[in-house]
Tab-separated table of C-alpha atoms in Angstrom:
chain	number	residue	atom	x	y	z
G	1	MET	CA	97.601	119.260	108.614
G	2	GLY	CA	95.991	119.422	112.081
G	3	ILE	CA	98.022	117.786	114.882
G	4	ILE	CA	101.650	118.800	115.355
G	5	LEU	CA	104.032	117.070	117.749
G	6	LEU	CA	106.590	119.613	118.976
G	7	ALA	CA	109.660	118.287	120.817
G	8	ASP	CA	112.079	120.905	122.140
G	9	ASP	CA	114.109	120.712	125.355
G	10	GLN	CA	114.542	124.498	125.432
G	11	ARG	CA	111.592	125.950	127.283
G	12	ASP	CA	111.539	129.442	125.767
G	13	SER	CA	111.811	128.365	122.138
G	14	ARG	CA	109.246	125.604	122.718
G	15	ALA	CA	106.747	128.076	124.160
G	16	ARG	CA	107.367	130.578	121.348
G	17	LEU	CA	106.939	128.013	118.576
G	18	GLN	CA	103.915	126.442	120.257
G	19	GLY	CA	102.292	129.864	120.384
G	20	LEU	CA	103.014	130.495	116.696
G	21	LEU	CA	101.528	127.154	115.671
G	22	GLU	CA	98.447	127.362	117.879
G	23	GLY	CA	97.889	130.897	116.604
G	24	GLN	CA	97.535	129.390	113.133
G	25	GLY	CA	94.902	126.934	114.304
G	26	PHE	CA	97.068	123.854	114.798
G	27	SER	CA	96.597	121.436	117.668
G	28	VAL	CA	100.016	121.147	119.320
G	29	ILE	CA	101.287	118.292	121.483
G	30	ALA	CA	104.389	119.618	123.254
G	31	ALA	CA	107.226	117.441	124.563
G	32	SER	CA	110.032	118.805	126.721
G	33	SER	CA	112.505	116.198	125.454
G	34	LEU	CA	113.122	113.958	122.467
G	35	ALA	CA	112.618	110.914	124.706
G	36	MET	CA	108.996	111.942	125.287
G	37	ALA	CA	108.268	112.331	121.574
G	38	VAL	CA	107.972	108.652	120.623
G	39	PRO	CA	105.387	107.576	123.250
G	40	LEU	CA	103.362	110.720	122.501
G	41	ALA	CA	103.451	109.935	118.771
G	42	LYS	CA	102.345	106.350	119.426
G	43	SER	CA	99.417	107.388	121.621
G	44	ASP	CA	98.255	110.276	119.421
G	45	PRO	CA	99.748	110.022	115.891
G	46	PRO	CA	100.583	113.514	114.597
G	47	ASP	CA	100.241	114.867	111.091
G	48	LEU	CA	103.626	116.508	111.548
G	49	ALA	CA	106.480	116.061	114.029
G	50	PHE	CA	108.705	119.084	114.634
G	51	LEU	CA	111.858	118.012	116.527
G	52	ASN	CA	114.693	120.162	117.871
G	53	ILE	CA	117.777	117.920	117.661
G	54	THR	CA	120.376	120.646	118.305
G	55	ARG	CA	121.642	119.222	121.612
G	56	SER	CA	121.453	115.554	120.672
G	57	ARG	CA	121.812	114.718	116.996
G	58	GLU	CA	122.267	110.971	117.525
G	59	GLU	CA	119.151	110.716	119.692
G	60	GLY	CA	117.357	112.819	117.089
G	61	TRP	CA	118.091	110.339	114.283
G	62	THR	CA	116.841	107.470	116.482
G	63	VAL	CA	113.649	109.273	117.496
G	64	CYS	CA	113.020	110.216	113.871
G	65	ARG	CA	113.306	106.570	112.784
G	66	ASP	CA	110.948	105.456	115.560
G	67	ILE	CA	108.323	108.062	114.700
G	68	ARG	CA	108.606	107.178	111.013
G	69	ARG	CA	108.041	103.512	111.901
G	70	PHE	CA	104.990	104.167	114.084
G	71	CYS	CA	103.588	107.040	111.994
G	72	PRO	CA	104.514	106.312	108.353
G	73	LYS	CA	102.233	109.036	106.959
G	74	ALA	CA	103.448	111.814	109.260
G	75	LYS	CA	105.666	114.617	108.004
G	76	ILE	CA	108.848	114.967	110.070
G	77	LEU	CA	110.880	118.174	110.322
G	78	LEU	CA	114.153	118.254	112.246
G	79	TRP	CA	115.756	121.548	113.139
G	80	VAL	CA	119.315	122.386	114.130
G	81	GLU	CA	120.106	125.777	115.595
G	82	GLY	CA	122.739	127.536	113.530
G	83	GLY	CA	121.772	125.464	110.498
G	84	PRO	CA	122.432	121.806	109.609
G	85	THR	CA	125.539	120.648	107.763
G	86	GLU	CA	125.250	118.676	104.518
G	87	ASP	CA	126.062	115.490	106.456
G	88	GLU	CA	123.301	116.249	108.971
G	89	ILE	CA	120.800	116.828	106.170
G	90	THR	CA	121.774	113.480	104.648
G	91	LEU	CA	121.614	111.650	107.993
G	92	GLY	CA	118.244	113.222	108.735
G	93	ARG	CA	116.786	112.087	105.435
G	94	GLU	CA	118.262	108.621	105.898
G	95	ALA	CA	116.464	108.521	109.259
G	96	GLY	CA	113.170	109.356	107.552
G	97	ALA	CA	112.917	113.137	107.940
G	98	ASP	CA	111.183	115.138	105.216
G	99	GLU	CA	113.217	118.270	105.941
G	100	VAL	CA	116.226	119.230	108.097
G	101	VAL	CA	116.095	122.974	108.701
G	102	PRO	CA	117.789	125.818	110.616
G	103	GLU	CA	116.436	127.365	113.796
G	104	VAL	CA	112.849	128.579	113.507
G	105	ARG	CA	112.458	132.220	114.526
G	106	SER	CA	109.294	133.502	112.871
G	107	LEU	CA	105.849	132.566	111.638
G	108	VAL	CA	107.062	133.098	108.065
G	109	GLU	CA	109.704	130.412	108.558
G	110	VAL	CA	107.166	128.074	110.158
G	111	SER	CA	104.837	128.482	107.184
G	112	ARG	CA	107.651	127.951	104.695
G	113	PHE	CA	108.851	124.763	106.373
G	114	LEU	CA	105.321	123.391	106.719
G	115	GLU	CA	104.703	124.097	103.044
G	116	ALA	CA	107.963	122.388	102.079
G	117	ALA	CA	107.127	119.319	104.142
G	118	SER	CA	103.625	119.088	102.706
G	119	ALA	CA	104.550	119.606	99.093
G	120	GLY	CA	106.046	116.234	98.195
G	121	HIS	CA	107.345	115.760	94.655
G	122	SER	CA	105.090	115.264	91.645
G	123	LEU	CA	105.754	112.311	89.357
G	124	THR	CA	104.083	111.367	86.087
G	125	CYS	CA	103.628	107.660	85.485
G	126	PRO	CA	105.064	106.781	82.032
G	127	GLU	CA	102.605	103.892	81.739
G	128	CYS	CA	99.207	105.517	82.452
G	129	GLN	CA	100.228	109.230	82.574
G	130	SER	CA	98.593	109.781	85.967
G	131	VAL	CA	100.268	112.295	88.290
G	132	PHE	CA	101.016	111.407	91.907
G	133	ARG	CA	103.307	112.582	94.685
G	134	LEU	CA	106.492	111.009	95.964
G	135	GLN	CA	105.988	111.436	99.690
G	136	GLN	CA	109.628	111.286	100.764
G	137	MET	CA	112.731	112.710	99.105
G	138	PRO	CA	115.311	110.013	98.275
G	139	VAL	CA	118.763	110.341	99.813
G	140	PRO	CA	120.878	112.585	97.514
G	141	GLY	CA	122.536	110.475	94.830
G	142	SER	CA	120.371	107.428	95.502
G	143	ARG	CA	117.829	105.723	93.271
G	144	VAL	CA	114.630	104.190	94.586
G	145	GLU	CA	111.449	102.663	93.234
G	146	ALA	CA	108.137	104.533	93.281
G	147	GLN	CA	104.886	102.710	92.498
G	148	CYS	CA	102.067	104.401	90.634
G	149	PRO	CA	98.896	104.208	92.788
G	150	GLU	CA	96.712	103.904	89.669
G	151	CYS	CA	98.335	101.161	87.559
G	152	HIS	CA	101.015	99.965	90.057
G	153	PHE	CA	103.788	100.521	87.507
G	154	LEU	CA	107.256	100.702	89.111
G	155	ILE	CA	109.195	103.865	88.305
G	156	GLY	CA	112.900	104.454	88.858
G	157	VAL	CA	113.447	107.723	90.741
G	158	MET	CA	116.741	109.497	91.421
G	159	SER	CA	117.511	112.444	93.704
G	160	GLN	CA	119.778	115.151	92.295
G	161	GLY	CA	120.214	117.853	94.936
G	162	GLN	CA	116.735	119.167	95.727
G	163	GLU	CA	115.266	117.820	92.476
G	164	VAL	CA	113.723	114.432	91.759
G	165	VAL	CA	114.410	112.906	88.344
G	166	THR	CA	112.211	110.187	86.839
G	167	LEU	CA	114.335	107.626	85.030
G	168	GLU	CA	113.389	106.252	81.634
G	169	SER	CA	112.778	102.723	82.869
G	170	PRO	CA	112.053	100.913	86.133
G	171	PHE	CA	114.646	98.805	87.854
G	172	ASN	CA	115.637	95.429	86.519
G	173	GLY	CA	116.190	93.941	89.958
G	174	ARG	CA	118.254	95.426	92.780
G	175	PRO	CA	121.982	95.791	92.054
G	176	LYS	CA	124.144	93.674	94.361
G	177	ILE	CA	127.252	95.182	95.959
G	178	LEU	CA	129.980	93.306	97.812
G	179	VAL	CA	131.420	95.440	100.638
G	180	VAL	CA	134.853	94.361	101.899
G	181	GLU	CA	135.754	96.173	105.123
G	182	ASP	CA	137.488	94.901	108.261
G	183	THR	CA	136.089	97.580	110.606
G	184	LYS	CA	132.749	96.385	111.969
G	185	PHE	CA	131.318	99.878	112.515
G	186	PHE	CA	132.172	101.136	109.025
G	187	ARG	CA	130.982	97.896	107.437
G	188	ALA	CA	127.602	98.377	109.138
G	189	TYR	CA	127.523	102.059	108.133
G	190	LEU	CA	128.115	101.229	104.464
G	191	THR	CA	125.512	98.476	104.573
G	192	ASP	CA	122.854	100.834	105.962
G	193	LEU	CA	123.755	103.530	103.426
G	194	LEU	CA	123.640	101.210	100.417
G	195	VAL	CA	120.512	99.307	101.435
G	196	GLY	CA	118.781	102.645	101.987
G	197	ALA	CA	119.835	103.681	98.472
G	198	GLY	CA	118.200	100.626	96.906
G	199	PHE	CA	121.011	98.058	96.718
G	200	ASP	CA	121.328	94.478	97.890
G	201	VAL	CA	124.481	94.202	100.002
G	202	VAL	CA	126.728	91.313	100.989
G	203	THR	CA	129.758	91.857	103.216
G	204	ALA	CA	133.172	90.341	103.824
G	205	GLN	CA	135.588	91.130	106.660
G	206	ASP	CA	138.717	90.842	104.504
G	207	GLY	CA	140.023	89.893	101.077
G	208	VAL	CA	140.224	86.173	101.822
G	209	GLU	CA	136.553	86.048	102.776
G	210	ALA	CA	135.677	88.152	99.730
G	211	LEU	CA	137.410	85.752	97.334
G	212	GLU	CA	135.603	82.811	98.928
G	213	TYR	CA	132.301	84.544	98.197
G	214	LEU	CA	133.350	85.380	94.637
G	215	THR	CA	133.999	81.720	93.813
G	216	GLY	CA	130.244	81.138	93.709
G	217	GLU	CA	128.685	84.578	93.208
G	218	CYS	CA	129.288	87.583	90.975
G	219	PRO	CA	128.073	90.942	92.346
G	220	ASP	CA	127.409	94.005	90.212
G	221	LEU	CA	130.122	95.996	92.006
G	222	VAL	CA	132.760	95.632	94.741
G	223	ILE	CA	133.679	98.280	97.313
G	224	THR	CA	136.811	97.409	99.253
G	225	ASP	CA	139.009	98.978	101.890
G	226	VAL	CA	142.744	99.089	101.163
G	227	LEU	CA	144.451	98.341	104.482
G	228	MET	CA	143.023	95.070	105.843
G	229	PRO	CA	144.352	91.978	107.663
G	230	ARG	CA	145.206	88.748	105.806
G	231	MET	CA	145.047	90.376	102.357
G	232	HIS	CA	145.821	93.917	101.224
G	233	GLY	CA	143.072	95.634	99.243
G	234	PHE	CA	145.423	96.129	96.276
G	235	ASP	CA	146.026	92.362	96.147
G	236	LEU	CA	142.295	91.667	96.331
G	237	CYS	CA	141.601	94.066	93.479
G	238	ARG	CA	144.302	92.481	91.320
G	239	LYS	CA	142.923	88.980	91.947
G	240	ILE	CA	139.384	90.114	91.061
G	241	LYS	CA	140.603	91.639	87.804
G	242	ASP	CA	142.772	88.616	86.947
G	243	ARG	CA	139.865	86.164	87.149
G	244	PRO	CA	137.876	85.974	83.882
G	245	GLU	CA	134.553	85.509	85.695
G	246	THR	CA	134.992	88.722	87.746
G	247	ALA	CA	137.277	90.811	85.521
G	248	SER	CA	134.417	93.040	84.360
G	249	VAL	CA	133.087	93.734	87.881
G	250	PRO	CA	133.784	97.390	88.815
G	251	VAL	CA	135.949	97.813	91.923
G	252	ILE	CA	135.871	100.983	94.027
G	253	MET	CA	138.699	101.216	96.544
G	254	MET	CA	138.449	103.347	99.686
G	255	THR	CA	141.128	104.339	102.167
G	256	GLN	CA	141.951	106.640	105.036
G	257	VAL	CA	145.668	105.814	104.936
G	258	TYR	CA	146.796	105.653	101.304
G	259	THR	CA	145.713	109.148	100.293
G	260	ARG	CA	148.558	110.360	98.075
G	261	MET	CA	148.183	110.655	94.316
G	262	GLN	CA	150.755	107.910	93.675
G	263	HIS	CA	148.638	105.508	95.747
G	264	GLU	CA	145.587	106.231	93.605
G	265	GLY	CA	147.735	105.912	90.494
G	266	GLU	CA	148.941	102.474	91.568
G	267	ALA	CA	145.420	101.356	92.477
G	268	ARG	CA	144.048	102.365	89.091
G	269	GLY	CA	147.001	101.742	86.790
G	270	VAL	CA	148.644	98.676	88.331
G	271	GLN	CA	145.913	96.916	90.302
G	272	GLY	CA	143.021	97.709	87.948
G	273	ALA	CA	140.726	99.634	90.316
G	274	ASP	CA	137.883	101.454	88.576
G	275	ASP	CA	137.650	104.218	91.181
G	276	TYR	CA	139.439	105.352	94.332
G	277	ILE	CA	137.913	107.376	97.161
G	278	THR	CA	139.448	108.636	100.394
G	279	LYS	CA	137.758	108.568	103.793
G	280	PRO	CA	135.905	110.453	105.094
G	281	PHE	CA	133.639	111.007	102.106
G	282	GLN	CA	130.189	112.413	101.480
G	283	PRO	CA	127.571	109.641	101.130
G	284	SER	CA	126.199	111.350	98.020
G	285	ASP	CA	129.693	111.296	96.456
G	286	LEU	CA	130.046	107.543	96.956
G	287	LEU	CA	126.541	106.888	95.604
G	288	ALA	CA	127.207	109.023	92.526
G	289	ARG	CA	130.409	107.072	91.828
G	290	ILE	CA	128.582	103.760	92.207
G	291	TRP	CA	125.847	104.673	89.738
G	292	ARG	CA	128.378	105.632	87.079
G	293	PHE	CA	129.282	101.950	86.871
G	294	LEU	CA	125.761	100.504	86.987
G	295	PRO	CA	123.759	101.805	84.003
G	296	HIS	CA	122.864	98.222	83.066
G	297	THR	CA	120.821	97.807	86.252
G	298	LEU	CA	118.153	100.269	85.136
């Protein structure tokens, strides 16, 4: 790993880290802001991008995605002073980062993070038994396809915490999920999360639109909000379960309003919901719940 792109808007920490890296023989391209990182990466693609996103997480995710798009083989490390939260680690990986780490203070930490980013995850192809590396960790709880470089066999791969598990069989198509959510922002958020986890996604703004879709299509699973205009989520769930052609489709209900135990009891016992989750939730929690209902898609 020779060229490192270092983006840090804090002068002292940038100079300290640049000195540590150059002292180890790396060629360092230093940027005084995240905004400078993308054009520098495009003009001189790095082997590794080291980005301080402490002061601007949102810009950090965007810059990470852009660098990943222009430099698909580069390793990307994001660091957050004080340490990243679980949500920030998840968002960083969704943006294409290999690692999201705490503040870097010593050469030992630099070496450890570089080693972690370079390691990848070894997989054994069940078809030809060759060993290769999965270059990017899947989002926790998600399942993705990895292709053997020798025989091109597709392998189902699942992330469980920091471990990567090879599934017994490759995917039989991409599971399709219908997302019913009246809030545009959250509908887009769920779509990005699920597509990134390996699903096909169709969306509806409310229960009426969802039922129109279900007259001609049958998804593998439905995720629906509870409080929506035109049709309450409980009513939508009941109608899905009452129709023979969709009765077996799992329905996960989500809500930020109906959070008491009696609400969940009604959703499950009266309306037929298969699961019930309150907002806000961890992305990995939602993905884990989804996969409990989709063993037939493997």
